[in-house]
Amino acid sequence: LNMSRQLATFARKMGDYERLVMAIAENDVPRVNALLSTALASTAIAHEPKKSPSSFCHTASDHGRRRRHGAYL
């Protein structure tokens, strides 16, 4: 029973990952936003602090800057 739960969880996570990768590849920003919002609201990433999907995006002023130890240079 435990192995079947682990496999089901793995399959769900892979499906979520594939949907996210396809949305990013197709540059479908509304879909990426919806997928991230759903993932953040679910218990799938309950160990992470809740953030809005827009907080994952960099602003135009951040573009091209390298990150080092969590700070923009």
Coordinates of N, CA and C in Angstrom, one line a residue:
L1 N 0.8 -1.2 0.0 CA 0.0 0.0 0.0 C 0.9 1.3 0.0
N2 N 1.9 1.2 0.8 CA 2.8 2.4 0.8 C 3.5 2.6 -0.5
M3 N 3.9 1.5 -1.2 CA 4.6 1.7 -2.5 C 3.6 2.2 -3.5
S4 N 2.4 1.8 -3.5 CA 1.4 2.3 -4.4 C 1.1 3.8 -4.2
R5 N 1.1 4.2 -3.0 CA 1.0 5.7 -2.7 C 2.1 6.4 -3.2
Q6 N 3.3 5.9 -3.0 CA 4.5 6.6 -3.5 C 4.5 6.7 -5.0
L7 N 4.1 5.6 -5.7 CA 4.1 5.7 -7.1 C 3.0 6.6 -7.6
A8 N 1.9 6.7 -7.0 CA 0.8 7.6 -7.3 C 1.3 9.1 -7.1
T9 N 1.9 9.3 -6.0 CA 2.5 10.7 -5.8 C 3.5 11.1 -6.8
F10 N 4.4 10.1 -7.1 CA 5.4 10.4 -8.1 C 4.8 10.7 -9.5
A11 N 3.8 9.9 -9.9 CA 3.1 10.1 -11.2 C 2.4 11.5 -11.2
R12 N 1.8 11.9 -10.1 CA 1.1 13.2 -10.1 C 2.1 14.3 -10.2
K13 N 3.3 14.2 -9.5 CA 4.3 15.2 -9.5 C 4.9 15.3 -10.9
M14 N 5.1 14.2 -11.6 CA 5.6 14.2 -12.9 C 4.7 14.9 -13.9
G15 N 3.4 14.6 -13.7 CA 2.4 15.2 -14.5 C 2.3 16.7 -14.3
D16 N 2.4 17.1 -13.1 CA 2.5 18.6 -12.8 C 3.7 19.2 -13.4
Y17 N 4.8 18.5 -13.3 CA 6.1 19.0 -13.9 C 6.0 19.2 -15.4
E18 N 5.4 18.1 -16.0 CA 5.3 18.2 -17.5 C 4.4 19.3 -17.9
R19 N 3.3 19.5 -17.2 CA 2.4 20.6 -17.6 C 3.1 22.0 -17.4
L20 N 3.9 22.1 -16.4 CA 4.6 23.4 -16.2 C 5.6 23.6 -17.2
V21 N 6.4 22.6 -17.6 CA 7.4 22.7 -18.6 C 6.8 23.1 -20.0
M22 N 5.7 22.4 -20.3 CA 5.0 22.7 -21.6 C 4.5 24.2 -21.6
A23 N 3.9 24.6 -20.5 CA 3.4 26.0 -20.4 C 4.5 27.0 -20.6
I24 N 5.7 26.7 -20.0 CA 6.8 27.6 -20.1 C 7.4 27.6 -21.5
A25 N 7.5 26.4 -22.1 CA 8.0 26.2 -23.5 C 7.1 27.0 -24.5
E26 N 5.8 27.0 -24.2 CA 4.8 27.6 -25.1 C 4.7 29.1 -24.8
N27 N 5.4 29.6 -23.8 CA 5.3 31.0 -23.3 C 3.9 31.4 -22.9
D28 N 3.2 30.4 -22.3 CA 1.8 30.6 -21.9 C 1.8 31.2 -20.5
V29 N 2.0 32.5 -20.3 CA 2.1 33.1 -19.0 C 0.9 32.9 -18.1
P30 N -0.3 33.1 -18.6 CA -1.5 32.8 -17.8 C -1.6 31.4 -17.3
R31 N -1.2 30.4 -18.1 CA -1.2 29.0 -17.7 C -0.1 28.8 -16.6
V32 N 1.1 29.3 -16.8 CA 2.1 29.2 -15.8 C 1.7 29.8 -14.5
N33 N 1.0 30.9 -14.5 CA 0.5 31.6 -13.3 C -0.5 30.7 -12.7
A34 N -1.4 30.1 -13.4 CA -2.4 29.2 -12.9 C -1.8 28.0 -12.3
L35 N -0.9 27.4 -12.9 CA -0.2 26.2 -12.4 C 0.5 26.5 -11.1
L36 N 1.3 27.6 -11.1 CA 2.0 27.9 -9.9 C 1.1 28.3 -8.7
S37 N 0.0 29.0 -9.0 CA -1.0 29.3 -8.0 C -1.6 28.0 -7.4
T38 N -1.9 27.1 -8.3 CA -2.5 25.8 -7.8 C -1.5 25.1 -7.0
A39 N -0.3 25.0 -7.4 CA 0.8 24.3 -6.7 C 1.0 24.9 -5.3
L40 N 1.1 26.2 -5.3 CA 1.3 26.9 -4.0 C 0.2 26.8 -3.0
A41 N -1.0 26.6 -3.6 CA -2.2 26.5 -2.7 C -2.3 25.0 -2.2
S42 N -1.7 24.1 -2.9 CA -1.8 22.7 -2.5 C -0.9 22.3 -1.4
T43 N -1.0 21.1 -0.9 CA -0.1 20.6 0.1 C 1.2 20.1 -0.5
A44 N 1.3 20.1 -1.8 CA 2.5 19.5 -2.5 C 3.7 20.2 -2.1
I45 N 3.6 21.5 -1.8 CA 4.8 22.2 -1.4 C 4.6 23.0 -0.1
A46 N 3.9 22.3 0.8 CA 3.6 22.9 2.1 C 4.8 23.2 3.0
H47 N 5.9 22.6 2.7 CA 7.1 22.9 3.4 C 7.8 24.2 3.0
E48 N 7.3 24.8 1.9 CA 7.9 26.1 1.5 C 7.0 27.2 2.0
P49 N 7.5 28.4 2.3 CA 6.6 29.5 2.6 C 5.8 29.9 1.4
K50 N 4.6 30.3 1.7 CA 3.7 30.7 0.6 C 4.1 32.0 0.0
K51 N 4.2 32.0 -1.4 CA 4.5 33.2 -2.1 C 3.6 33.4 -3.2
S52 N 3.4 34.6 -3.7 CA 2.6 34.8 -4.9 C 3.4 34.4 -6.1
P53 N 2.7 33.9 -7.2 CA 3.5 33.5 -8.3 C 4.3 34.6 -9.0
S54 N 3.8 35.8 -8.8 CA 4.5 37.0 -9.4 C 5.8 37.2 -8.7
S55 N 6.0 36.7 -7.4 CA 7.2 36.9 -6.7 C 8.3 36.0 -7.3
F56 N 8.0 35.0 -8.1 CA 9.0 34.2 -8.7 C 9.5 34.8 -10.0
C57 N 8.9 35.8 -10.5 CA 9.3 36.5 -11.7 C 10.2 37.7 -11.3
H58 N 11.2 37.9 -12.2 CA 12.1 39.0 -11.9 C 11.5 40.2 -12.6
T59 N 11.8 41.4 -12.1 CA 11.4 42.6 -12.8 C 12.3 42.9 -13.9
A60 N 12.0 43.8 -14.7 CA 12.8 44.2 -15.9 C 14.2 44.7 -15.4
S61 N 14.2 45.4 -14.3 CA 15.5 45.9 -13.8 C 16.4 44.8 -13.3
D62 N 15.8 43.6 -13.0 CA 16.6 42.5 -12.6 C 17.2 41.7 -13.7
H63 N 16.6 41.9 -14.9 CA 17.0 41.1 -16.1 C 18.5 41.3 -16.4
G64 N 19.2 40.2 -16.6 CA 20.6 40.3 -16.9 C 21.6 40.3 -15.7
R65 N 21.0 40.5 -14.6 CA 21.9 40.5 -13.4 C 22.1 39.0 -12.9
R66 N 23.3 38.8 -12.4 CA 23.5 37.4 -11.9 C 23.1 37.4 -10.4
R67 N 22.7 36.2 -10.0 CA 22.4 36.1 -8.5 C 23.6 35.5 -7.9
R68 N 23.9 35.9 -6.7 CA 25.0 35.4 -5.9 C 24.6 35.4 -4.5
H69 N 24.5 34.3 -3.9 CA 24.2 34.1 -2.5 C 22.8 34.8 -2.2
G70 N 21.8 34.6 -3.1 CA 20.5 35.2 -2.8 C 20.3 36.6 -3.1
A71 N 21.3 37.3 -3.5 CA 21.2 38.8 -3.8 C 21.6 39.1 -5.2
Y72 N 20.9 40.1 -5.8 CA 21.3 40.5 -7.1 C 22.5 41.4 -7.1
L73 N 23.3 41.2 -8.1 CA 24.5 42.0 -8.2 C 24.3 43.2 -9.1

